[in-house]
PDB file of C-alpha atoms in Angstrom:
ATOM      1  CA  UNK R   1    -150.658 -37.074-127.892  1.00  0.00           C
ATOM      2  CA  UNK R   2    -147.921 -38.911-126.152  1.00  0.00           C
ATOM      3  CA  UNK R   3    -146.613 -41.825-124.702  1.00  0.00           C
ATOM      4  CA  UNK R   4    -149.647 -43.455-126.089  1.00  0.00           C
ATOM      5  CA  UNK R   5    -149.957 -47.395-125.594  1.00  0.00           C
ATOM      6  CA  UNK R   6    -150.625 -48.399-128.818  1.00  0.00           C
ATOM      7  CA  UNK R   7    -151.441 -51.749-128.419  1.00  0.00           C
ATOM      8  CA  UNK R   8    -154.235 -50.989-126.046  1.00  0.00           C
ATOM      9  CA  UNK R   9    -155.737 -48.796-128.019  1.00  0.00           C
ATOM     10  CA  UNK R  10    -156.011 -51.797-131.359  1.00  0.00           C
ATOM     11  CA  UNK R  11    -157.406 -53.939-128.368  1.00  0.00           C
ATOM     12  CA  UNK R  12    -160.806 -51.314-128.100  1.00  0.00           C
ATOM     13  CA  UNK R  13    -160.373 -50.790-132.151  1.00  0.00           C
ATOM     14  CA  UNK R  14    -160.626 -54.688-133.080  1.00  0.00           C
ATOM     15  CA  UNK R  15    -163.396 -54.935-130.090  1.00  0.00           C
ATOM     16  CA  UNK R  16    -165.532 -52.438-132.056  1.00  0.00           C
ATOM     17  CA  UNK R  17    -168.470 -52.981-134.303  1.00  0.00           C
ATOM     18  CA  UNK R  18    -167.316 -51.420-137.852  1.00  0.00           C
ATOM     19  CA  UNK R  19    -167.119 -52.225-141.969  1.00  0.00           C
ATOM     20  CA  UNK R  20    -163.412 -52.848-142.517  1.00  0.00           C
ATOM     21  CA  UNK R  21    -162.286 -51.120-145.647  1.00  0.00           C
ATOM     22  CA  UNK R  22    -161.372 -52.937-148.831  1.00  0.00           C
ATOM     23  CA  UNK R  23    -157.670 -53.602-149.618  1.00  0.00           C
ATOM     24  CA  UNK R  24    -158.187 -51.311-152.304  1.00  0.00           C
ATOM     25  CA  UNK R  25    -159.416 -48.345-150.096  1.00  0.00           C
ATOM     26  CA  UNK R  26    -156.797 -49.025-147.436  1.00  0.00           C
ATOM     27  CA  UNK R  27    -154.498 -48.538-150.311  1.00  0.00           C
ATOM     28  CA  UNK R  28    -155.857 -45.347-150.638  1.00  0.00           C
ATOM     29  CA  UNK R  29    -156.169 -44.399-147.305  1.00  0.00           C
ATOM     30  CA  UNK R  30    -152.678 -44.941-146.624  1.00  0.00           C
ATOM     31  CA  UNK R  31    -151.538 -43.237-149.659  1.00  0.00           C
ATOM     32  CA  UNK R  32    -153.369 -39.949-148.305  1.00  0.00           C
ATOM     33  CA  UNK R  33    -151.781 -40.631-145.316  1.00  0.00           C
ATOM     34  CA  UNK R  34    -148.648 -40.216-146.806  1.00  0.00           C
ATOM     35  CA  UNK R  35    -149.029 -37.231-148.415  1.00  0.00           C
ATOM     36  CA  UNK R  36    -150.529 -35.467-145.365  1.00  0.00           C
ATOM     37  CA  UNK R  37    -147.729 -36.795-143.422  1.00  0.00           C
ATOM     38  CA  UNK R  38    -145.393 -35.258-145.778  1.00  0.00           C
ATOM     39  CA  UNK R  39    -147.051 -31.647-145.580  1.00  0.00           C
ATOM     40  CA  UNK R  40    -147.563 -31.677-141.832  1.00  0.00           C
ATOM     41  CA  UNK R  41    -143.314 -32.485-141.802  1.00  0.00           C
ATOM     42  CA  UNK R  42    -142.924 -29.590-144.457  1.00  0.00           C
ATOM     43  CA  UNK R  43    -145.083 -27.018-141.971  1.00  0.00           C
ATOM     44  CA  UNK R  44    -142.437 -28.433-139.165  1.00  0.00           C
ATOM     45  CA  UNK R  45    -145.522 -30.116-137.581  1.00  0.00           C
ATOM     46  CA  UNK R  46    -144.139 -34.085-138.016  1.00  0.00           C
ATOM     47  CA  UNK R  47    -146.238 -36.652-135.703  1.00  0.00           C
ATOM     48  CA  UNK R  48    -144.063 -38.181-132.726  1.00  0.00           C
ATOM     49  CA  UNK R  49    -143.106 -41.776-133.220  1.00  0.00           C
ATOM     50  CA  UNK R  50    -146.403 -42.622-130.854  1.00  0.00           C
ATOM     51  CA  UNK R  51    -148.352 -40.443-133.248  1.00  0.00           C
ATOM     52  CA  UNK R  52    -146.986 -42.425-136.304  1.00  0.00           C
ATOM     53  CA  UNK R  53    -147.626 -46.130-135.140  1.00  0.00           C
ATOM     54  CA  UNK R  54    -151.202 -45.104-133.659  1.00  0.00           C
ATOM     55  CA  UNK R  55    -152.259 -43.478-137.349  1.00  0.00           C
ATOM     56  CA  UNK R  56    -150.347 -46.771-138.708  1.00  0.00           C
ATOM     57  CA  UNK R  57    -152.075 -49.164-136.157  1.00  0.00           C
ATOM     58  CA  UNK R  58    -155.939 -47.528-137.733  1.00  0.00           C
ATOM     59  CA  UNK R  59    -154.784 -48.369-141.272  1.00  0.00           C
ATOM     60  CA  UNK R  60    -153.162 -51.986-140.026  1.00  0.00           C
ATOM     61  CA  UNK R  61    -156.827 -52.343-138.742  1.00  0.00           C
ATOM     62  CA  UNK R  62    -158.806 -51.070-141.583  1.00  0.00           C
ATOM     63  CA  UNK R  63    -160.157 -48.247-139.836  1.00  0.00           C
ATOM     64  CA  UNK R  64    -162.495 -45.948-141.968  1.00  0.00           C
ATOM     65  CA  UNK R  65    -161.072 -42.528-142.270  1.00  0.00           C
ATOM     66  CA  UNK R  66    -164.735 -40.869-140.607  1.00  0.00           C
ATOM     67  CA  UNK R  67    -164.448 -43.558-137.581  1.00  0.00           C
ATOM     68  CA  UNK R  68    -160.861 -43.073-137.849  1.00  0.00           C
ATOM     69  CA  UNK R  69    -161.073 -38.852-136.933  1.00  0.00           C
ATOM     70  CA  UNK R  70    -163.444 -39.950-134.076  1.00  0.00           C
ATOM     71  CA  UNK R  71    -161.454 -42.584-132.677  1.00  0.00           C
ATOM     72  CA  UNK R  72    -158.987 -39.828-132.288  1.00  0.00           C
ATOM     73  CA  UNK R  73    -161.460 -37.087-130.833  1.00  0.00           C
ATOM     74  CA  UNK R  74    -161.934 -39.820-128.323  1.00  0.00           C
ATOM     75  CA  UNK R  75    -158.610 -40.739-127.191  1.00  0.00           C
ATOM     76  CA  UNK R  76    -157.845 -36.599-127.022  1.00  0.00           C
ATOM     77  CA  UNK R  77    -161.695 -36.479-124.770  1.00  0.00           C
ATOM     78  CA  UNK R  78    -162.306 -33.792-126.988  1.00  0.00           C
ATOM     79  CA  UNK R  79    -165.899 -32.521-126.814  1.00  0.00           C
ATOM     80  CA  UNK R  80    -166.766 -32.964-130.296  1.00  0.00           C
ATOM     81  CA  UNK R  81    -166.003 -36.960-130.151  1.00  0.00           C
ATOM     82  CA  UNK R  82    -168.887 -39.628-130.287  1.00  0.00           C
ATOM     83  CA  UNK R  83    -169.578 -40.452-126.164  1.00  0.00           C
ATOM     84  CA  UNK R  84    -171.212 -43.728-127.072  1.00  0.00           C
ATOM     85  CA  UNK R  85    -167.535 -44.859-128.954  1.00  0.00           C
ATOM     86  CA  UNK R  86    -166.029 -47.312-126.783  1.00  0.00           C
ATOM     87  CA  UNK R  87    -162.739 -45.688-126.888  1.00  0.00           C
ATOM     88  CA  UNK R  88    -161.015 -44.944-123.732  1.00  0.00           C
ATOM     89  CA  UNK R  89    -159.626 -41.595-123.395  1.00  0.00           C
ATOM     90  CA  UNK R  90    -155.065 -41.256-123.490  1.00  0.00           C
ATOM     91  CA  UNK R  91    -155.492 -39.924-119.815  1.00  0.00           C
ATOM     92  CA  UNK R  92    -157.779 -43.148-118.466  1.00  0.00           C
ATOM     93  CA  UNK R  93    -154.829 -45.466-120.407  1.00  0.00           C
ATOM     94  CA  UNK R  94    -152.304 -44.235-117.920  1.00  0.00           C
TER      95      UNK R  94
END
């Protein structure tokens, strides 16, 4: 995913219906983060910046991790995602 616009995409996020996570399990989330950050840059498969701030944006927002993965299949219209997620795929955004 590139040249994503962030900032649109937190716009649909906060406009969502969703339980936050704790303080505590955004903690945790991000700390998971980190660690599969660090292994995807070990395989030579690092996120682009856009990639980065996007996956920071969903913890800056308290995203659960399961709405999290389907805010993504979304964004990517991959067939798998939710349809009735009111996420607008990357390619609409441009």
């Amino acid at each position: 995913m590139a040249n994503l616009d962030v900032e649109a995409i937190r716009a649909e996020v906060r406009a969502l219906h969703f339980r936050r996570g704790s303080l505590a399990e955004v903690a945790e989330w991000r700390e998971v983060d980190a660690e599969s950050r660090a292994n995807l840059a070990i395989e030579d498969m690092d996120l682009t910046t856009d990639e980065h701030a996007l996956f920071d944006m969903l913890r800056d927002e308290a995203v659960p991790p399961p709405l999290a993965t389907q805010i993504i299949l979304k964004l990517m219209n991959h067939p798998d995602a939710d349809p009735a997620l009111a996420i607008t795929p990357v390619w609409a955004l441009r």
